[in-house]
Amino acid sequence: MEIMLICGAFLAGFIAQKCNLPPLVGFLLAGFTLNAFGFESNSTINHIADLGVTLLLFTIGLKLDVKILLSKEIWGGATLHNLASTAFFSLCLIALQVIGVSLFADMSIAQLIILGFALSFSSTVFAIKALQDNGELNSTYGGIAIGILVMQDIFAVAFLTVSTGKVPEWYALFLFALPLARPVFYKILDKVGHGELLVLCGIFFALVAGAGLFELVGVKGDLGALILGMLLAGHKKASELSKSLFNLKEMLLVCFFLNIGLSEQPTMAGLILALLFMLLLPVKGLLYYIILDRFKFRIRTSLLASLTLFNFSEFGLIVGGLAYKQGWISGDIMVSIALAVSISFIIAAPLNRFSNRIYRYSAAWLKERSDCTINIRDQFISVGPAQVMVLGMGRIGTGAYDELTARHGNICLGIEIRQDTTGQHLQASRNTLCGDVTDSDFWERVQHIDQIKLVLLAIPNNQGNRFALEQLRLRGYTGKVAAIAEYPDQVEQFIELGADAAFDIYSEAGSGFARHVCDTLSPQFYNEKN
């Protein structure tokens, strides 16, 4: 059986990728196809799928700023949308009951509201995958979408706790003391190095210190993994830890998507009801857009966040599964939720893939707000009087910034992705803005880029520098561009892509080192010719 599952998942994922769809769409279809041939889910697949979701939430926490959740745009937006969409879906379900749809005939109003509540969620797994595939996980709209999804996860965990009658143990109160253990967690991360022990350490934090500890006191483990990830987010190795867990998390999540299709046998009644749910989905997306627009975000941010959340959720399946076990909904309704989740993923995948193109088409008839009324988190970026832009204020970028400032005065603007590092540069009187230049949203917000005469690409990875160069060319930038490269062949690639100059950092470092030694020590050498 396991061999068939692996072969089916690989083949379907490969075909989906060749059709310009995320592989997860193929995994979903593989699950339904295998189900039709008699394959069923089992405890092993369920367990692996749960591990994948737990690791996913842990890695989300590693990248999540707690301040985001505390902002009114996140908790307020998530709460408003949950109430509005639950009310909308519940009213529609009640209307279907009134007109005589047999599937809802024996359901009470409370049970219909629970079903509406299950349909109100958007998928955390899908959204994270879509943002990662688009390279916009750190964008403004990506942060908003993730924040709303985390709040929805909290709502779902609270519902599951109340509905199952499982009250946390009294000693769950000690979980509030977890932040006091953060220094210990930090020291552990400092000592584990950068290899396989770091991966094992991440698994320990996610599954034992996070999920295991929370389960022990009667709280859902997924929430524990998320919270522990948030506690570790401020550590310097948080990004490295997230990257080290990436492939393992992706592999485990294959079972999650397979499991959706393997769990229930599709029925005609379930399919028809799922299609009815899909007809209601656009209203859910419209509610996201209206609420975010009321918080004064730019059109692009509101639209792309809404497209990211334009789907039904795996948490809807969890809530629906609980309702099914309690006898509140029938098996056909449970199947319809699973089908609706799967179909929404298939529809949302191309929408997210071409989200920027959709924005460009719709921006012509959607009225943008004036700069002074836009939410402070989403305002346009002004380069001011700067003539040189340094992308990446690490050691190389900072050195270049200081050298140009010493030679020509205050003509530079540095762009740094980390907020704390940006603060350090500002304290050192360096003109620096916090922004992610590997996010297309950053370039959408930059104004008056044409006044910059020179851009230095000093990001400490080749892919980031190439992306920034592509964004500059897409926006018609005609000034000079210089880039750093780690290898000689990368120098040639940058020149081919349109950079005016590229420098091998190791070669230049060696040359600079030799000049510095000669200037400082003034060694006397014998000339062989003499």
PDB file of C-alpha atoms in Angstrom, residues 205-217 221:
ATOM      1  CA  PHE A 205      11.099  22.004  20.284  1.00  0.00           C
ATOM      2  CA  ALA A 206       8.105  21.489  17.965  1.00  0.00           C
ATOM      3  CA  LEU A 207       6.953  18.012  18.965  1.00  0.00           C
ATOM      4  CA  VAL A 208       8.112  17.659  22.569  1.00  0.00           C
ATOM      5  CA  ALA A 209       8.610  21.045  24.218  1.00  0.00           C
ATOM      6  CA  GLY A 210       5.711  22.530  22.239  1.00  0.00           C
ATOM      7  CA  ALA A 211       3.038  20.052  21.143  1.00  0.00           C
ATOM      8  CA  GLY A 212       3.867  17.393  23.750  1.00  0.00           C
ATOM      9  CA  LEU A 213       3.849  19.805  26.673  1.00  0.00           C
ATOM     10  CA  PHE A 214       0.540  21.380  25.658  1.00  0.00           C
ATOM     11  CA  GLU A 215      -1.100  17.990  25.111  1.00  0.00           C
ATOM     12  CA  LEU A 216       0.091  16.956  28.568  1.00  0.00           C
ATOM     13  CA  VAL A 217      -1.932  19.752  30.196  1.00  0.00           C
ATOM     14  CA  GLY A 221      -0.623  20.404  20.677  1.00  0.00           C
TER      15      GLY A 221
END
